[in-house]
């Protein structure tokens, strides 16, 4: 049994957070994975995992070994990908982090379309609204929806991104059309607690300066889809991502307000770590997304 096989088994167990979960995920027995990890520990002369019937954790040596092992396996897989790419054979697993909003919105179809077009590549999609540490947590790349801050990551822009202030026609008829951002302070608003602004909504002032308006309302929820549903139902005004709001605006269920007062300039990005060799499967995936958004936009 070679060290690389044991190393991959250890990584699978760590990333699945247990032997049973890893066995189910990769289709091997729990006993076999346990054997591989135990042999790896014997080879290293160090305990990598603390095991009990109810708990699972890495030792300090395990943390150190995992971080370097992931880098080594990536380099090996990247080399194999490069050879396969030269023969037109790109396959493997891509571990992707993406916001729930991305996958749940119409643009999430881009992931399905890629899987349909590339059946030899497995997309391991982890939906999480936090910014994961790609290297530390073993991700190949992530989709991020934001203004891109200074970063050590490589980023490719897939699409522009902006937000819309929206309300249902029924709500506007009931409480009136606000003429200025400040008037929202006295009207019902739906707060997406998953957003960066919470209850202090940013707008452009008369001179282009930043203006913050404190809002409140009958519902606070950590989902733009739920916030959109509440807005369509007439519960309040809501700030929504443009690709979330667009279908309801086009259907006439929501009205966009004060577009000239909203901040823009953000984007949807594919980001990945600096590496000597970018795995061919990742390059193929990112190129696909760039082309998909070019052809279909934000739907």
CSV table of C-alpha atoms in Angstrom, one decimal:
chain,number,residue,atom,x,y,z
A,1,UNK,CA,0.0,0.0,0.0
A,2,UNK,CA,1.5,3.4,-1.1
A,3,UNK,CA,1.7,6.5,1.0
A,4,UNK,CA,-0.4,8.5,-1.5
A,5,UNK,CA,-3.4,6.2,-1.0
A,6,UNK,CA,-3.1,6.5,2.7
A,7,UNK,CA,-2.8,10.2,2.4
A,8,UNK,CA,-5.9,10.5,0.3
A,9,UNK,CA,-7.8,8.4,2.8
A,10,UNK,CA,-6.8,10.7,5.6
A,11,UNK,CA,-7.9,13.8,3.6
A,12,UNK,CA,-11.2,12.1,2.8
A,13,UNK,CA,-11.9,11.3,6.5
A,14,UNK,CA,-11.0,14.8,7.6
A,15,UNK,CA,-13.1,16.6,5.0
A,16,UNK,CA,-16.1,14.3,5.6
A,17,UNK,CA,-15.6,14.8,9.4
A,18,UNK,CA,-15.6,11.1,10.1
A,19,UNK,CA,-14.9,7.6,8.9
A,20,UNK,CA,-18.5,6.6,8.3
A,21,UNK,CA,-19.3,9.8,6.3
A,22,UNK,CA,-16.1,9.5,4.3
A,23,UNK,CA,-16.9,5.8,3.5
A,24,UNK,CA,-20.4,6.7,2.2
A,25,UNK,CA,-19.0,9.6,0.2
A,26,UNK,CA,-16.2,7.8,-1.7
A,27,UNK,CA,-17.7,4.3,-1.7
A,28,UNK,CA,-15.2,2.5,0.4
A,29,UNK,CA,-15.7,0.6,3.7
A,30,UNK,CA,-15.2,2.4,7.0
A,31,UNK,CA,-12.8,-0.5,8.1
A,32,UNK,CA,-10.6,0.0,5.1
A,33,UNK,CA,-10.3,3.8,5.6
A,34,UNK,CA,-9.5,3.2,9.3
A,35,UNK,CA,-6.8,0.8,8.3
A,36,UNK,CA,-5.3,3.3,5.8
A,37,UNK,CA,-5.2,6.1,8.4
A,38,UNK,CA,-3.8,3.8,11.1
A,39,UNK,CA,-1.0,2.7,8.7
A,40,UNK,CA,-0.3,6.3,7.8
A,41,UNK,CA,0.1,7.1,11.5
A,42,UNK,CA,2.4,4.1,12.0
A,43,UNK,CA,4.5,5.2,9.1
A,44,UNK,CA,4.7,8.8,10.5
A,45,UNK,CA,5.1,7.7,14.1
A,46,UNK,CA,2.5,10.3,15.1
A,47,UNK,CA,-1.2,10.3,16.0
A,48,UNK,CA,-3.2,12.4,13.4
A,49,UNK,CA,-6.7,11.8,14.6
A,50,UNK,CA,-8.4,11.6,18.0
A,51,UNK,CA,-11.0,8.9,17.8
A,52,UNK,CA,-13.8,8.0,20.2
A,53,UNK,CA,-17.3,6.5,19.5
A,54,UNK,CA,-18.9,10.0,19.6
A,55,UNK,CA,-16.1,12.5,18.8
A,56,UNK,CA,-13.7,13.1,16.0
A,57,UNK,CA,-10.9,15.7,15.9
A,58,UNK,CA,-7.4,16.2,14.5
A,59,UNK,CA,-4.4,16.4,16.7
A,60,UNK,CA,-1.9,19.3,16.2
A,61,UNK,CA,0.2,17.0,14.1
A,62,UNK,CA,-2.9,16.1,12.1
A,63,UNK,CA,-3.6,19.8,11.4
A,64,UNK,CA,-0.1,20.3,10.1
A,65,UNK,CA,-0.1,17.1,8.1
A,66,UNK,CA,-3.5,17.8,6.5
A,67,UNK,CA,-2.6,21.3,5.3
A,68,UNK,CA,0.6,20.1,3.5
A,69,UNK,CA,-1.0,16.8,2.3
A,70,UNK,CA,-3.8,18.8,0.6
A,71,UNK,CA,-1.2,20.9,-1.2
A,72,UNK,CA,0.8,17.8,-2.3
A,73,UNK,CA,-2.3,15.9,-3.6
A,74,UNK,CA,-3.4,19.0,-5.5
A,75,UNK,CA,0.0,19.3,-7.2
A,76,UNK,CA,-0.1,15.6,-8.1
A,77,UNK,CA,-3.7,15.8,-9.4
A,78,UNK,CA,-2.8,19.0,-11.3
A,79,UNK,CA,0.1,17.2,-13.0
A,80,UNK,CA,-2.2,14.4,-14.0
A,81,UNK,CA,-4.8,16.9,-15.2
A,82,UNK,CA,-2.2,18.6,-17.4
A,83,UNK,CA,-1.3,15.3,-19.0
A,84,UNK,CA,-5.0,14.3,-19.5
A,85,UNK,CA,-5.8,17.8,-20.9
A,86,UNK,CA,-3.1,17.3,-23.6
A,87,UNK,CA,-5.0,14.2,-24.7
A,88,UNK,CA,-8.4,15.8,-24.4
A,89,UNK,CA,-9.3,13.8,-21.3
A,90,UNK,CA,-10.3,16.1,-18.4
A,91,UNK,CA,-11.8,14.4,-15.3
A,92,UNK,CA,-11.8,14.5,-11.5
A,93,UNK,CA,-13.5,16.2,-8.6
A,94,UNK,CA,-13.9,20.0,-8.1
A,95,UNK,CA,-14.6,21.1,-4.6
A,96,UNK,CA,-16.5,24.4,-4.9
A,97,UNK,CA,-17.7,26.9,-2.3
A,98,UNK,CA,-20.7,29.1,-3.3
A,99,UNK,CA,-23.3,31.2,-1.6
A,100,UNK,CA,-26.7,29.7,-1.2
A,101,UNK,CA,-28.1,32.7,-3.0
A,102,UNK,CA,-26.1,31.8,-6.1
A,103,UNK,CA,-27.2,28.2,-6.3
A,104,UNK,CA,-30.9,29.0,-5.5
A,105,UNK,CA,-31.2,31.8,-8.1
A,106,UNK,CA,-31.6,31.3,-11.9
A,107,UNK,CA,-27.8,31.7,-12.3
A,108,UNK,CA,-27.3,28.5,-10.4
A,109,UNK,CA,-28.3,26.8,-13.6
A,110,UNK,CA,-24.7,27.4,-14.7
A,111,UNK,CA,-23.6,24.7,-12.3
A,112,UNK,CA,-26.1,22.2,-13.7
A,113,UNK,CA,-25.2,23.0,-17.3
A,114,UNK,CA,-21.5,22.4,-16.5
A,115,UNK,CA,-22.3,19.1,-15.0
A,116,UNK,CA,-24.3,18.1,-18.0
A,117,UNK,CA,-21.6,19.1,-20.4
A,118,UNK,CA,-18.7,17.5,-18.4
A,119,UNK,CA,-19.9,14.2,-17.0
A,120,UNK,CA,-16.4,13.1,-16.1
A,121,UNK,CA,-16.0,15.9,-13.7
A,122,UNK,CA,-17.7,15.7,-10.3
A,123,UNK,CA,-18.8,19.0,-8.8
A,124,UNK,CA,-18.6,18.8,-5.0
A,125,UNK,CA,-20.7,21.9,-4.2
A,126,UNK,CA,-20.7,23.3,-0.7
A,127,UNK,CA,-23.2,26.0,-0.1
A,128,UNK,CA,-22.2,28.5,2.6
A,129,UNK,CA,-22.7,32.2,2.8
A,130,UNK,CA,-19.5,32.8,4.7
A,131,UNK,CA,-16.1,33.4,3.0
A,132,UNK,CA,-14.3,30.1,3.4
A,133,UNK,CA,-10.5,29.8,3.6
A,134,UNK,CA,-9.9,28.0,0.3
A,135,UNK,CA,-6.4,26.7,1.1
A,136,UNK,CA,-7.1,25.8,4.8
A,137,UNK,CA,-10.4,24.1,4.0
A,138,UNK,CA,-9.3,22.3,0.9
A,139,UNK,CA,-11.5,24.1,-1.7
A,140,UNK,CA,-10.4,24.3,-5.4
A,141,UNK,CA,-12.3,27.6,-5.9
A,142,UNK,CA,-15.2,29.7,-4.7
A,143,UNK,CA,-18.0,31.8,-6.2
A,144,UNK,CA,-18.1,35.2,-4.5
A,145,UNK,CA,-20.7,38.0,-4.9
A,146,UNK,CA,-19.3,41.3,-3.6
A,147,UNK,CA,-17.0,44.1,-4.2
A,148,UNK,CA,-13.7,42.3,-4.4
A,149,UNK,CA,-11.3,43.4,-1.7
A,150,UNK,CA,-7.5,43.1,-1.9
A,151,UNK,CA,-6.8,39.4,-1.8
A,152,UNK,CA,-4.1,36.9,-2.3
A,153,UNK,CA,-6.6,35.0,-4.5
A,154,UNK,CA,-6.8,35.0,-8.3
A,155,UNK,CA,-10.2,36.3,-9.4
A,156,UNK,CA,-12.1,36.1,-12.7
A,157,UNK,CA,-15.1,38.3,-13.1
A,158,UNK,CA,-18.2,36.4,-14.3
A,159,UNK,CA,-20.8,39.2,-14.2
A,160,UNK,CA,-21.5,42.6,-12.8
A,161,UNK,CA,-23.6,42.8,-9.7
A,162,UNK,CA,-25.8,45.4,-8.2
A,163,UNK,CA,-28.7,45.7,-5.8
A,164,UNK,CA,-32.3,47.0,-6.3
A,165,UNK,CA,-34.6,48.7,-3.9
A,166,UNK,CA,-38.0,47.0,-4.5
A,167,UNK,CA,-41.6,47.0,-3.3
A,168,UNK,CA,-44.9,45.5,-4.4
A,169,UNK,CA,-47.4,47.7,-6.2
A,170,UNK,CA,-49.9,47.0,-3.4
A,171,UNK,CA,-47.5,48.3,-0.7
A,172,UNK,CA,-46.7,51.5,-2.7
A,173,UNK,CA,-50.5,52.1,-3.1
A,174,UNK,CA,-50.9,51.6,0.7
A,175,UNK,CA,-48.0,53.6,2.1
A,176,UNK,CA,-47.0,55.8,-0.8
A,177,UNK,CA,-44.0,56.0,-3.0
A,178,UNK,CA,-40.9,57.3,-1.2
A,179,UNK,CA,-39.3,60.2,-2.9
A,180,UNK,CA,-36.0,60.1,-1.0
A,181,UNK,CA,-34.0,57.4,0.8
A,182,UNK,CA,-34.6,59.1,4.2
A,183,UNK,CA,-38.4,58.5,3.9
A,184,UNK,CA,-37.8,54.8,4.2
A,185,UNK,CA,-37.1,55.3,7.9
A,186,UNK,CA,-40.8,55.8,8.5
A,187,UNK,CA,-42.0,53.0,6.2
A,188,UNK,CA,-42.0,49.2,6.7
A,189,UNK,CA,-38.8,47.5,5.4
A,190,UNK,CA,-37.7,43.9,5.1
A,191,UNK,CA,-34.2,43.3,6.5
A,192,UNK,CA,-32.0,40.6,5.1
A,193,UNK,CA,-29.7,39.8,8.0
A,194,UNK,CA,-27.5,37.8,5.7
A,195,UNK,CA,-26.6,41.1,3.9
A,196,UNK,CA,-23.7,43.3,4.9
A,197,UNK,CA,-25.8,46.4,5.7
A,198,UNK,CA,-28.4,44.8,8.1
A,199,UNK,CA,-30.8,47.7,9.1
A,200,UNK,CA,-28.5,50.5,8.0
A,201,UNK,CA,-29.1,50.8,4.2
A,202,UNK,CA,-26.6,52.7,2.1
A,203,UNK,CA,-27.6,55.2,-0.6
A,204,UNK,CA,-26.0,57.9,-2.7
A,205,UNK,CA,-26.7,61.3,-1.3
A,206,UNK,CA,-27.6,64.4,-3.4
A,207,UNK,CA,-23.9,65.0,-4.0
A,208,UNK,CA,-22.9,61.4,-4.5
A,209,UNK,CA,-21.7,61.0,-0.9
A,210,UNK,CA,-22.6,57.9,1.2
A,211,UNK,CA,-25.9,58.2,3.0
A,212,UNK,CA,-27.0,55.6,5.6
A,213,UNK,CA,-30.7,55.2,6.5
A,214,UNK,CA,-31.7,53.3,9.6
A,215,UNK,CA,-34.8,51.1,8.7
A,216,UNK,CA,-37.0,48.7,10.5
A,217,UNK,CA,-40.0,46.5,9.7
A,218,UNK,CA,-42.1,43.5,10.4
A,219,UNK,CA,-39.6,40.8,9.3
A,220,UNK,CA,-35.9,40.1,9.4
A,221,UNK,CA,-34.6,37.0,7.6
A,222,UNK,CA,-31.2,35.7,6.5
A,223,UNK,CA,-32.2,34.9,3.0
A,224,UNK,CA,-32.7,37.2,0.0
A,225,UNK,CA,-35.2,34.7,-1.5
A,226,UNK,CA,-37.3,34.9,1.7
A,227,UNK,CA,-36.9,38.7,1.7
A,228,UNK,CA,-38.1,38.7,-2.0
A,229,UNK,CA,-41.1,36.6,-1.1
A,230,UNK,CA,-42.0,39.0,1.8
A,231,UNK,CA,-41.6,42.0,-0.5
A,232,UNK,CA,-43.9,40.4,-3.2
A,233,UNK,CA,-46.5,39.8,-0.4
A,234,UNK,CA,-46.4,43.5,0.4
A,235,UNK,CA,-44.8,43.3,3.8
A,236,UNK,CA,-42.3,46.1,3.1
A,237,UNK,CA,-39.5,47.6,1.0
A,238,UNK,CA,-36.5,45.4,0.4
A,239,UNK,CA,-33.0,45.7,-1.0
A,240,UNK,CA,-32.3,42.7,-3.2
A,241,UNK,CA,-29.6,41.4,-5.4
A,242,UNK,CA,-30.4,42.3,-9.0
A,243,UNK,CA,-30.5,38.7,-10.2
A,244,UNK,CA,-32.9,37.8,-7.4
A,245,UNK,CA,-35.2,40.8,-8.0
A,246,UNK,CA,-35.2,40.7,-11.8
A,247,UNK,CA,-37.8,37.9,-12.4
A,248,UNK,CA,-40.4,39.5,-10.1
A,249,UNK,CA,-39.8,43.0,-11.5
A,250,UNK,CA,-40.3,41.6,-15.0
A,251,UNK,CA,-43.5,39.9,-13.9
A,252,UNK,CA,-44.8,43.1,-12.4
A,253,UNK,CA,-44.9,41.7,-8.9
A,254,UNK,CA,-42.2,44.2,-7.7
A,255,UNK,CA,-41.3,47.7,-8.7
A,256,UNK,CA,-37.7,49.0,-8.6
A,257,UNK,CA,-37.2,52.3,-6.9
A,258,UNK,CA,-34.5,55.0,-6.8
A,259,UNK,CA,-32.0,53.1,-9.0
A,260,UNK,CA,-30.0,56.3,-9.3
A,261,UNK,CA,-29.5,56.2,-5.5
A,262,UNK,CA,-28.2,52.6,-5.3
A,263,UNK,CA,-24.6,51.6,-5.1
A,264,UNK,CA,-23.2,49.4,-7.8
A,265,UNK,CA,-19.7,48.3,-9.0
A,266,UNK,CA,-19.7,44.9,-7.3
A,267,UNK,CA,-19.4,41.6,-9.2
A,268,UNK,CA,-19.8,37.9,-9.3
A,269,UNK,CA,-16.3,36.3,-9.3
A,270,UNK,CA,-14.7,32.9,-9.5
A,271,UNK,CA,-11.8,33.0,-7.1
A,272,UNK,CA,-9.0,30.4,-6.6
A,273,UNK,CA,-5.6,30.3,-4.9
A,274,UNK,CA,-2.3,31.1,-6.6
A,275,UNK,CA,-0.8,27.9,-7.7
A,276,UNK,CA,2.2,27.0,-9.9
A,277,UNK,CA,-0.2,24.8,-12.0
A,278,UNK,CA,-3.9,25.5,-12.1
A,279,UNK,CA,-5.6,22.2,-12.4
A,280,UNK,CA,-7.1,21.7,-15.9
A,281,UNK,CA,-10.5,20.8,-14.5
A,282,UNK,CA,-10.6,24.1,-12.6
A,283,UNK,CA,-9.5,26.1,-15.7
A,284,UNK,CA,-12.2,24.3,-17.8
A,285,UNK,CA,-14.8,25.0,-15.1
A,286,UNK,CA,-14.0,28.7,-14.8
A,287,UNK,CA,-13.8,29.2,-18.6
A,288,UNK,CA,-17.2,27.5,-18.9
A,289,UNK,CA,-18.7,30.0,-16.3
A,290,UNK,CA,-17.2,33.0,-18.0
A,291,UNK,CA,-18.7,31.9,-21.3
A,292,UNK,CA,-22.0,31.0,-19.7
A,293,UNK,CA,-22.5,34.4,-18.2
A,294,UNK,CA,-21.4,36.1,-21.4
A,295,UNK,CA,-24.1,34.3,-23.3
A,296,UNK,CA,-26.9,34.2,-20.8
A,297,UNK,CA,-26.1,37.1,-18.4
A,298,UNK,CA,-27.9,37.0,-15.1
A,299,UNK,CA,-31.0,35.5,-16.6
